[in-house]
């Protein structure tokens, strides 16, 4: 393990979804990547190592490890872990602040923080305001910083927001009124955008970009899945009360309010012209309609 060479891009979260996409995009462009990992022996870390990624073992509670891992890198990308409770929100801020402190101590030339859309302001969404606090902390550090602010993952339509097929019709149900356009991006494209910024091939005026590939109402999302499957489609807006978690309730309330803000679609396409819209994401992932739930 060598942490003293120059020319590497450091990535925190490389064994996860977004950080993994950043690693993929960097490797595809021939960059040297150093992943900051807590468990170098884990299967995911070892899978990175076999692809030529340098592993640097870090412990957030031990600044010497993170500072050493960031020595002499050209740029540093970090995301912060998922928070599902107010306690985890505080932990998220702690992790983010520790990484900023380490980057400052190691004099990293450029830090890219994978934040969330809307984090330029307080929104009342605890796990978004946490990222706003980290952005503020990063700005105060004096480091050169770029905020990459992803919108909702398109991949959620393959898991927690998946449409169903009922009596031959694609049905999408979300706790979002149908006159609201949901902003979204594929995780792979977050990686492409972040890699361009890390490698300095993209200019980000103002030092922040909302990472968005599409914005569609529930009916139009359902229609995109229906068009792909060759089935009729409908959308049903659900009340926020279907959500069990207060953080999720606050987030979906914010999704509705955030659609009033102008989007950065054009800016993202200027950075990465191949950024996919939802129809392209559905095609490119080979999505197939789930088994029909015949009710009649
Ligand atoms: N879901 C959405 O639609 C959406 C949209 C925008 C933003 N976000 C935000 O995206 C973030 C989650 O991103 P993701 O899905 O890419 O996360 P993920 O797949 O769960 O990956 C988390 C990464 O963080 C690493 N990690 C966590 N704690 C660590 C520690 N103490 N030391 C070292 N490494 C640590 C994990 O390493 P290990 O492999 O060791 O566990 C893993 O690499 C959340 O902050 C969420 O709010 C989500």
mmCIF file of C-alpha atoms and ligand atoms in Angstrom:
data_model
loop_
_atom_site.group_PDB
_atom_site.id
_atom_site.type_symbol
_atom_site.label_atom_id
_atom_site.label_comp_id
_atom_site.label_asym_id
_atom_site.label_seq_id
_atom_site.Cartn_x
_atom_site.Cartn_y
_atom_site.Cartn_z
ATOM 1 C CA UNK A 1 0.000 0.000 0.000
ATOM 2 C CA UNK A 2 1.623 3.278 -1.056
ATOM 3 C CA UNK A 3 0.047 6.553 0.006
ATOM 4 C CA UNK A 4 2.844 8.846 -1.109
ATOM 5 C CA UNK A 5 2.714 8.695 -4.923
ATOM 6 C CA UNK A 6 1.228 11.570 -6.871
ATOM 7 C CA UNK A 7 -1.486 11.600 -9.472
ATOM 8 C CA UNK A 8 -4.107 9.468 -7.721
ATOM 9 C CA UNK A 9 -7.755 10.372 -7.241
ATOM 10 C CA UNK A 10 -8.960 9.392 -3.748
ATOM 11 C CA UNK A 11 -12.477 8.005 -3.345
ATOM 12 C CA UNK A 12 -14.393 7.467 -0.084
ATOM 13 C CA UNK A 13 -17.341 5.070 -0.505
ATOM 14 C CA UNK A 14 -15.789 3.177 -3.422
ATOM 15 C CA UNK A 15 -17.305 -0.106 -2.201
ATOM 16 C CA UNK A 16 -20.796 1.455 -2.336
ATOM 17 C CA UNK A 17 -23.206 2.477 -5.073
ATOM 18 C CA UNK A 18 -22.209 6.072 -5.905
ATOM 19 C CA UNK A 19 -18.540 5.814 -4.966
ATOM 20 C CA UNK A 20 -18.402 2.557 -6.939
ATOM 21 C CA UNK A 21 -19.777 4.342 -9.999
ATOM 22 C CA UNK A 22 -17.142 7.051 -9.555
ATOM 23 C CA UNK A 23 -14.403 4.401 -9.393
ATOM 24 C CA UNK A 24 -15.801 2.726 -12.546
ATOM 25 C CA UNK A 25 -15.808 6.019 -14.460
ATOM 26 C CA UNK A 26 -12.310 6.978 -13.280
ATOM 27 C CA UNK A 27 -10.824 3.584 -14.186
ATOM 28 C CA UNK A 28 -12.511 3.710 -17.603
ATOM 29 C CA UNK A 29 -10.690 7.000 -18.218
ATOM 30 C CA UNK A 30 -7.333 5.563 -17.193
ATOM 31 C CA UNK A 31 -7.070 7.385 -13.860
ATOM 32 C CA UNK A 32 -5.184 6.059 -10.854
ATOM 33 C CA UNK A 33 -7.658 5.482 -8.049
ATOM 34 C CA UNK A 34 -7.042 5.165 -4.323
ATOM 35 C CA UNK A 35 -10.048 3.899 -2.375
ATOM 36 C CA UNK A 36 -10.326 4.824 1.307
ATOM 37 C CA UNK A 37 -11.887 1.718 2.868
ATOM 38 C CA UNK A 38 -12.610 0.597 6.411
ATOM 39 C CA UNK A 39 -12.309 -3.140 5.610
ATOM 40 C CA UNK A 40 -9.576 -3.783 3.025
ATOM 41 C CA UNK A 41 -10.206 -7.535 3.264
ATOM 42 C CA UNK A 42 -13.916 -7.296 2.416
ATOM 43 C CA UNK A 43 -15.063 -8.888 -0.847
ATOM 44 C CA UNK A 44 -16.012 -5.487 -2.286
ATOM 45 C CA UNK A 45 -12.671 -3.897 -1.398
ATOM 46 C CA UNK A 46 -10.783 -6.868 -2.798
ATOM 47 C CA UNK A 47 -12.848 -6.670 -6.002
ATOM 48 C CA UNK A 48 -11.608 -3.080 -6.386
ATOM 49 C CA UNK A 49 -8.008 -4.152 -5.741
ATOM 50 C CA UNK A 50 -8.170 -6.786 -8.484
ATOM 51 C CA UNK A 51 -9.162 -3.992 -10.902
ATOM 52 C CA UNK A 52 -6.034 -2.008 -10.029
ATOM 53 C CA UNK A 53 -7.471 0.246 -7.313
ATOM 54 C CA UNK A 54 -5.034 1.053 -4.514
ATOM 55 C CA UNK A 55 -6.601 0.403 -1.096
ATOM 56 C CA UNK A 56 -5.951 2.681 1.860
ATOM 57 C CA UNK A 57 -7.334 1.483 5.195
ATOM 58 C CA UNK A 58 -8.988 4.309 7.124
ATOM 59 C CA UNK A 59 -10.789 4.705 10.437
ATOM 60 C CA UNK A 60 -12.902 7.825 10.714
ATOM 61 C CA UNK A 61 -12.053 8.045 14.450
ATOM 62 C CA UNK A 62 -8.331 7.990 13.720
ATOM 63 C CA UNK A 63 -7.422 11.150 11.720
ATOM 64 C CA UNK A 64 -3.860 9.914 11.144
ATOM 65 C CA UNK A 65 -5.258 7.171 8.877
ATOM 66 C CA UNK A 66 -7.424 9.497 6.762
ATOM 67 C CA UNK A 67 -4.760 12.199 6.481
ATOM 68 C CA UNK A 68 -2.163 9.625 5.386
ATOM 69 C CA UNK A 69 -4.602 8.203 2.822
ATOM 70 C CA UNK A 70 -5.105 11.657 1.300
ATOM 71 C CA UNK A 71 -1.439 12.658 1.066
ATOM 72 C CA UNK A 72 -0.361 13.744 -2.422
ATOM 73 C CA UNK A 73 -3.621 12.937 -4.195
ATOM 74 C CA UNK A 74 -4.755 15.173 -7.046
ATOM 75 C CA UNK A 75 -8.385 15.229 -5.935
ATOM 76 C CA UNK A 76 -10.706 13.632 -3.366
ATOM 77 C CA UNK A 77 -14.313 12.458 -3.806
ATOM 78 C CA UNK A 78 -16.451 11.627 -0.798
ATOM 79 C CA UNK A 79 -20.051 10.732 -0.148
ATOM 80 C CA UNK A 80 -21.646 10.273 3.257
ATOM 81 C CA UNK A 81 -23.459 7.148 4.486
ATOM 82 C CA UNK A 82 -27.235 6.732 4.474
ATOM 83 C CA UNK A 83 -28.998 8.089 7.593
ATOM 84 C CA UNK A 84 -32.374 6.673 8.618
ATOM 85 C CA UNK A 85 -32.711 8.313 12.048
ATOM 86 C CA UNK A 86 -31.719 11.590 13.709
ATOM 87 C CA UNK A 87 -28.842 9.778 15.468
ATOM 88 C CA UNK A 88 -27.551 8.541 12.110
ATOM 89 C CA UNK A 89 -27.896 12.075 10.709
ATOM 90 C CA UNK A 90 -25.487 13.323 13.404
ATOM 91 C CA UNK A 91 -23.130 10.438 12.574
ATOM 92 C CA UNK A 92 -23.310 11.390 8.885
ATOM 93 C CA UNK A 93 -22.240 14.968 9.713
ATOM 94 C CA UNK A 94 -19.460 13.647 11.930
ATOM 95 C CA UNK A 95 -18.110 11.447 9.114
ATOM 96 C CA UNK A 96 -18.337 14.305 6.598
ATOM 97 C CA UNK A 97 -16.614 16.812 8.897
ATOM 98 C CA UNK A 98 -13.833 14.319 9.720
ATOM 99 C CA UNK A 99 -13.157 13.798 6.012
ATOM 100 C CA UNK A 100 -13.077 17.564 5.389
ATOM 101 C CA UNK A 101 -10.622 17.990 8.282
ATOM 102 C CA UNK A 102 -8.428 15.229 6.845
ATOM 103 C CA UNK A 103 -8.513 16.788 3.364
ATOM 104 C CA UNK A 104 -7.501 20.148 4.842
ATOM 105 C CA UNK A 105 -4.648 18.592 6.851
ATOM 106 C CA UNK A 106 -3.430 16.742 3.738
ATOM 107 C CA UNK A 107 -3.804 19.931 1.614
ATOM 108 C CA UNK A 108 -5.860 18.160 -1.045
ATOM 109 C CA UNK A 109 -5.980 20.429 -4.145
ATOM 110 C CA UNK A 110 -9.655 19.729 -5.008
ATOM 111 C CA UNK A 111 -12.439 18.114 -2.989
ATOM 112 C CA UNK A 112 -15.676 16.892 -4.593
ATOM 113 C CA UNK A 113 -18.493 16.314 -2.099
ATOM 114 C CA UNK A 114 -21.337 14.058 -3.210
ATOM 115 C CA UNK A 115 -24.149 15.929 -1.471
ATOM 116 C CA UNK A 116 -27.839 15.957 -2.432
ATOM 117 C CA UNK A 117 -30.066 18.250 -4.493
ATOM 118 C CA UNK A 118 -31.364 21.204 -2.525
ATOM 119 C CA UNK A 119 -28.429 21.149 -0.094
ATOM 120 C CA UNK A 120 -27.589 24.768 -0.901
ATOM 121 C CA UNK A 121 -30.294 25.655 1.663
ATOM 122 C CA UNK A 122 -31.976 24.255 4.768
ATOM 123 C CA UNK A 123 -35.017 22.255 3.735
ATOM 124 C CA UNK A 124 -36.201 20.610 6.962
ATOM 125 C CA UNK A 125 -35.230 17.180 5.598
ATOM 126 C CA UNK A 126 -32.819 15.895 8.270
ATOM 127 C CA UNK A 127 -30.656 13.759 5.940
ATOM 128 C CA UNK A 128 -30.484 16.606 3.405
ATOM 129 C CA UNK A 129 -29.788 19.333 5.972
ATOM 130 C CA UNK A 130 -26.910 17.147 7.187
ATOM 131 C CA UNK A 131 -25.365 17.538 3.743
ATOM 132 C CA UNK A 132 -26.042 21.285 3.835
ATOM 133 C CA UNK A 133 -24.074 21.408 7.100
ATOM 134 C CA UNK A 134 -21.200 19.427 5.534
ATOM 135 C CA UNK A 135 -21.213 21.750 2.506
ATOM 136 C CA UNK A 136 -20.964 24.761 4.840
ATOM 137 C CA UNK A 137 -18.150 23.095 6.780
ATOM 138 C CA UNK A 138 -16.314 22.341 3.533
ATOM 139 C CA UNK A 139 -16.727 25.928 2.326
ATOM 140 C CA UNK A 140 -15.324 27.233 5.629
ATOM 141 C CA UNK A 141 -12.297 24.920 5.322
ATOM 142 C CA UNK A 142 -10.837 27.083 2.562
ATOM 143 C CA UNK A 143 -10.332 24.017 0.362
ATOM 144 C CA UNK A 144 -11.146 24.221 -3.333
ATOM 145 C CA UNK A 145 -14.455 22.369 -3.379
ATOM 146 C CA UNK A 146 -17.151 21.307 -5.827
ATOM 147 C CA UNK A 147 -20.584 20.159 -4.651
ATOM 148 C CA UNK A 148 -22.135 17.387 -6.712
ATOM 149 C CA UNK A 149 -25.810 17.210 -5.726
ATOM 150 C CA UNK A 150 -27.592 14.078 -6.994
ATOM 151 C CA UNK A 151 -31.354 13.919 -7.319
ATOM 152 C CA UNK A 152 -33.345 10.707 -6.627
ATOM 153 C CA UNK A 153 -31.734 7.535 -7.984
ATOM 154 C CA UNK A 154 -33.497 5.985 -11.015
ATOM 155 C CA UNK A 155 -32.369 2.681 -9.486
ATOM 156 C CA UNK A 156 -35.080 3.189 -6.827
ATOM 157 C CA UNK A 157 -37.552 2.130 -9.572
ATOM 158 C CA UNK A 158 -35.952 -1.314 -9.438
ATOM 159 C CA UNK A 159 -36.349 -1.540 -5.644
ATOM 160 C CA UNK A 160 -38.328 0.630 -3.206
ATOM 161 C CA UNK A 161 -40.266 2.560 -5.888
ATOM 162 C CA UNK A 162 -40.817 -0.314 -8.341
ATOM 163 C CA UNK A 163 -43.992 -0.266 -10.432
ATOM 164 C CA UNK A 164 -46.215 -3.350 -10.421
ATOM 165 C CA UNK A 165 -48.316 -4.939 -13.147
ATOM 166 C CA UNK A 166 -51.969 -5.344 -12.182
ATOM 167 C CA UNK A 167 -54.483 -6.878 -14.579
ATOM 168 C CA UNK A 168 -52.237 -6.120 -17.523
ATOM 169 C CA UNK A 169 -51.567 -2.496 -16.545
ATOM 170 C CA UNK A 170 -48.332 -0.976 -15.228
ATOM 171 C CA UNK A 171 -49.201 0.727 -11.916
ATOM 172 C CA UNK A 172 -46.875 3.158 -10.164
ATOM 173 C CA UNK A 173 -47.751 4.428 -6.688
ATOM 174 C CA UNK A 174 -45.711 7.095 -4.906
ATOM 175 C CA UNK A 175 -46.448 9.530 -2.070
ATOM 176 C CA UNK A 176 -46.175 12.442 -4.509
ATOM 177 C CA UNK A 177 -48.973 14.493 -6.126
ATOM 178 C CA UNK A 178 -49.204 13.934 -9.882
ATOM 179 C CA UNK A 179 -48.690 17.603 -10.781
ATOM 180 C CA UNK A 180 -45.156 17.383 -9.371
ATOM 181 C CA UNK A 181 -42.144 16.376 -11.479
ATOM 182 C CA UNK A 182 -39.687 14.104 -9.667
ATOM 183 C CA UNK A 183 -36.031 14.912 -10.366
ATOM 184 C CA UNK A 184 -33.915 11.824 -10.987
ATOM 185 C CA UNK A 185 -30.525 10.490 -12.134
ATOM 186 C CA UNK A 186 -28.952 7.086 -12.693
ATOM 187 C CA UNK A 187 -26.152 6.160 -10.302
ATOM 188 C CA UNK A 188 -23.856 5.336 -13.213
ATOM 189 C CA UNK A 189 -24.261 8.894 -14.506
ATOM 190 C CA UNK A 190 -23.471 10.361 -11.072
ATOM 191 C CA UNK A 191 -20.157 8.540 -11.434
ATOM 192 C CA UNK A 192 -19.577 9.944 -14.924
ATOM 193 C CA UNK A 193 -20.298 13.535 -13.849
ATOM 194 C CA UNK A 194 -18.170 13.286 -10.697
ATOM 195 C CA UNK A 195 -15.274 11.735 -12.656
ATOM 196 C CA UNK A 196 -15.295 14.590 -15.179
ATOM 197 C CA UNK A 197 -15.129 17.100 -12.338
ATOM 198 C CA UNK A 198 -12.424 15.184 -10.460
ATOM 199 C CA UNK A 199 -10.262 14.925 -13.588
ATOM 200 C CA UNK A 200 -10.793 18.598 -14.408
ATOM 201 C CA UNK A 201 -12.369 17.932 -17.806
ATOM 202 C CA UNK A 202 -15.593 19.711 -16.796
ATOM 203 C CA UNK A 203 -16.145 23.242 -15.649
ATOM 204 C CA UNK A 204 -18.753 23.746 -12.897
ATOM 205 C CA UNK A 205 -19.699 27.424 -12.724
ATOM 206 C CA UNK A 206 -20.432 28.420 -9.124
ATOM 207 C CA UNK A 207 -18.790 25.281 -7.748
ATOM 208 C CA UNK A 208 -21.995 23.232 -7.493
ATOM 209 C CA UNK A 209 -24.191 21.207 -9.807
ATOM 210 C CA UNK A 210 -27.515 19.451 -9.257
ATOM 211 C CA UNK A 211 -27.033 16.049 -10.894
ATOM 212 C CA UNK A 212 -30.193 15.324 -12.842
ATOM 213 C CA UNK A 213 -30.974 13.224 -15.902
ATOM 214 C CA UNK A 214 -34.751 13.621 -16.063
ATOM 215 C CA UNK A 215 -37.726 15.220 -14.307
ATOM 216 C CA UNK A 216 -41.118 13.592 -14.754
ATOM 217 C CA UNK A 217 -44.519 13.487 -13.086
ATOM 218 C CA UNK A 218 -45.795 10.158 -11.738
ATOM 219 C CA UNK A 219 -48.011 9.648 -14.804
ATOM 220 C CA UNK A 220 -45.103 10.226 -17.157
ATOM 221 C CA UNK A 221 -42.850 7.876 -15.155
ATOM 222 C CA UNK A 222 -45.546 5.173 -15.338
ATOM 223 C CA UNK A 223 -45.951 5.863 -19.081
ATOM 224 C CA UNK A 224 -42.202 5.389 -19.653
ATOM 225 C CA UNK A 225 -42.353 1.930 -18.056
ATOM 226 C CA UNK A 226 -45.583 1.151 -19.929
ATOM 227 C CA UNK A 227 -44.071 2.162 -23.290
ATOM 228 C CA UNK A 228 -41.087 -0.110 -22.677
ATOM 229 C CA UNK A 229 -43.275 -3.060 -21.628
ATOM 230 C CA UNK A 230 -45.913 -2.472 -24.320
ATOM 231 C CA UNK A 231 -48.593 -2.161 -21.622
ATOM 232 C CA UNK A 232 -51.033 0.548 -20.565
ATOM 233 C CA UNK A 233 -49.908 2.449 -17.475
ATOM 234 C CA UNK A 234 -51.385 4.529 -14.678
ATOM 235 C CA UNK A 235 -50.147 6.491 -11.680
ATOM 236 C CA UNK A 236 -51.750 6.661 -8.250
ATOM 237 C CA UNK A 237 -50.627 9.375 -5.845
ATOM 238 C CA UNK A 238 -50.498 8.142 -2.249
ATOM 239 C CA UNK A 239 -50.708 10.229 0.941
ATOM 240 C CA UNK A 240 -47.485 10.892 2.893
ATOM 241 C CA UNK A 241 -48.985 8.855 5.749
ATOM 242 C CA UNK A 242 -48.078 5.611 3.913
ATOM 243 C CA UNK A 243 -44.450 6.317 4.830
ATOM 244 C CA UNK A 244 -43.372 4.869 8.159
ATOM 245 C CA UNK A 245 -40.241 6.976 8.595
ATOM 246 C CA UNK A 246 -40.414 10.717 9.464
ATOM 247 C CA UNK A 247 -37.242 11.388 7.466
ATOM 248 C CA UNK A 248 -38.845 9.900 4.343
ATOM 249 C CA UNK A 249 -42.017 11.949 4.943
ATOM 250 C CA UNK A 250 -39.950 15.141 5.117
ATOM 251 C CA UNK A 251 -38.071 14.112 1.967
ATOM 252 C CA UNK A 252 -41.174 13.449 -0.148
ATOM 253 C CA UNK A 253 -42.669 16.747 1.072
ATOM 254 C CA UNK A 254 -39.451 18.381 -0.111
ATOM 255 C CA UNK A 255 -39.573 16.556 -3.496
ATOM 256 C CA UNK A 256 -42.857 18.359 -4.110
ATOM 257 C CA UNK A 257 -41.423 21.749 -3.108
ATOM 258 C CA UNK A 258 -38.122 21.229 -4.959
ATOM 259 C CA UNK A 259 -39.857 20.900 -8.298
ATOM 260 C CA UNK A 260 -40.406 24.673 -8.119
ATOM 261 C CA UNK A 261 -36.659 25.240 -8.412
ATOM 262 C CA UNK A 262 -35.067 25.382 -11.868
ATOM 263 C CA UNK A 263 -33.142 22.242 -12.712
ATOM 264 C CA UNK A 264 -29.557 21.820 -13.898
ATOM 265 C CA UNK A 265 -30.464 19.409 -16.749
ATOM 266 C CA UNK A 266 -28.663 21.534 -19.328
ATOM 267 C CA UNK A 267 -25.576 21.968 -17.121
ATOM 268 C CA UNK A 268 -25.336 18.206 -16.535
ATOM 269 C CA UNK A 269 -25.673 17.439 -20.261
ATOM 270 C CA UNK A 270 -22.918 20.007 -20.912
ATOM 271 C CA UNK A 271 -20.650 18.054 -18.542
ATOM 272 C CA UNK A 272 -21.743 14.586 -19.721
ATOM 273 C CA UNK A 273 -23.761 14.619 -22.969
ATOM 274 C CA UNK A 274 -24.519 10.889 -22.564
ATOM 275 C CA UNK A 275 -26.438 11.393 -19.280
ATOM 276 C CA UNK A 276 -29.528 9.208 -19.584
ATOM 277 C CA UNK A 277 -33.162 10.164 -19.241
ATOM 278 C CA UNK A 278 -35.556 7.653 -17.661
ATOM 279 C CA UNK A 279 -36.514 5.958 -20.943
ATOM 280 C CA UNK A 280 -32.835 5.413 -21.746
ATOM 281 C CA UNK A 281 -32.190 4.104 -18.218
ATOM 282 C CA UNK A 282 -35.072 1.617 -18.548
ATOM 283 C CA UNK A 283 -33.692 0.388 -21.905
ATOM 284 C CA UNK A 284 -30.076 0.264 -20.817
ATOM 285 C CA UNK A 285 -30.766 -1.716 -17.633
ATOM 286 C CA UNK A 286 -32.838 -4.318 -19.467
ATOM 287 C CA UNK A 287 -35.761 -3.666 -17.081
ATOM 288 C CA UNK A 288 -38.597 -6.138 -17.498
ATOM 289 C CA UNK A 289 -42.111 -5.818 -16.108
ATOM 290 C CA UNK A 290 -42.768 -7.864 -12.948
ATOM 291 C CA UNK A 291 -45.261 -10.732 -12.900
ATOM 292 C CA UNK A 292 -48.847 -9.616 -13.409
ATOM 293 C CA UNK A 293 -50.893 -9.495 -10.210
ATOM 294 C CA UNK A 294 -54.192 -10.637 -11.689
ATOM 295 C CA UNK A 295 -56.914 -9.353 -9.368
ATOM 296 C CA UNK A 296 -60.075 -10.147 -11.300
HETATM 297 N N1 LIG B 1 -31.364 6.900 -2.568
HETATM 298 C C1 LIG B 1 -31.404 8.040 -3.286
HETATM 299 O O1 LIG B 1 -32.239 8.212 -4.184
HETATM 300 C C2 LIG B 1 -30.383 9.130 -2.976
HETATM 301 C C3 LIG B 1 -30.361 10.279 -3.786
HETATM 302 C C4 LIG B 1 -29.403 11.280 -3.528
HETATM 303 C C5 LIG B 1 -28.515 11.115 -2.462
HETATM 304 N N2 LIG B 1 -28.586 9.992 -1.682
HETATM 305 C C6 LIG B 1 -27.607 9.874 -0.571
HETATM 306 O O2 LIG B 1 -26.629 8.922 -0.963
HETATM 307 C C7 LIG B 1 -25.968 8.431 0.211
HETATM 308 C C8 LIG B 1 -25.823 6.931 0.105
HETATM 309 O O3 LIG B 1 -24.992 6.669 -1.010
HETATM 310 P P1 LIG B 1 -24.798 5.195 -1.584
HETATM 311 O O4 LIG B 1 -26.151 4.620 -1.894
HETATM 312 O O5 LIG B 1 -23.782 5.293 -2.646
HETATM 313 O O6 LIG B 1 -24.225 4.462 -0.277
HETATM 314 P P2 LIG B 1 -23.859 2.914 -0.099
HETATM 315 O O7 LIG B 1 -24.004 2.154 -1.368
HETATM 316 O O8 LIG B 1 -24.609 2.438 1.115
HETATM 317 O O9 LIG B 1 -22.302 2.963 0.251
HETATM 318 C C9 LIG B 1 -21.827 3.491 1.455
HETATM 319 C C10 LIG B 1 -20.307 3.535 1.349
HETATM 320 O O10 LIG B 1 -19.777 4.239 2.485
HETATM 321 C C11 LIG B 1 -18.790 3.412 3.086
HETATM 322 N N3 LIG B 1 -18.736 3.718 4.530
HETATM 323 C C12 LIG B 1 -19.775 3.933 5.341
HETATM 324 N N4 LIG B 1 -19.335 4.222 6.589
HETATM 325 C C13 LIG B 1 -17.985 4.172 6.526
HETATM 326 C C14 LIG B 1 -16.943 4.366 7.488
HETATM 327 N N5 LIG B 1 -17.210 4.667 8.766
HETATM 328 N N6 LIG B 1 -15.654 4.260 7.062
HETATM 329 C C15 LIG B 1 -15.374 3.948 5.782
HETATM 330 N N7 LIG B 1 -16.315 3.750 4.830
HETATM 331 C C16 LIG B 1 -17.604 3.859 5.213
HETATM 332 C C17 LIG B 1 -19.257 1.994 2.815
HETATM 333 O O11 LIG B 1 -18.198 1.098 3.011
HETATM 334 P P3 LIG B 1 -18.410 -0.462 3.370
HETATM 335 O O12 LIG B 1 -18.380 -1.193 2.035
HETATM 336 O O13 LIG B 1 -17.253 -0.803 4.230
HETATM 337 O O14 LIG B 1 -19.728 -0.597 4.081
HETATM 338 C C18 LIG B 1 -19.677 2.143 1.358
HETATM 339 O O15 LIG B 1 -18.569 2.170 0.497
HETATM 340 C C19 LIG B 1 -26.808 8.862 1.407
HETATM 341 O O16 LIG B 1 -26.161 9.932 2.044
HETATM 342 C C20 LIG B 1 -28.119 9.316 0.761
HETATM 343 O O17 LIG B 1 -28.758 10.320 1.540
HETATM 344 C C21 LIG B 1 -29.470 8.985 -1.922
#
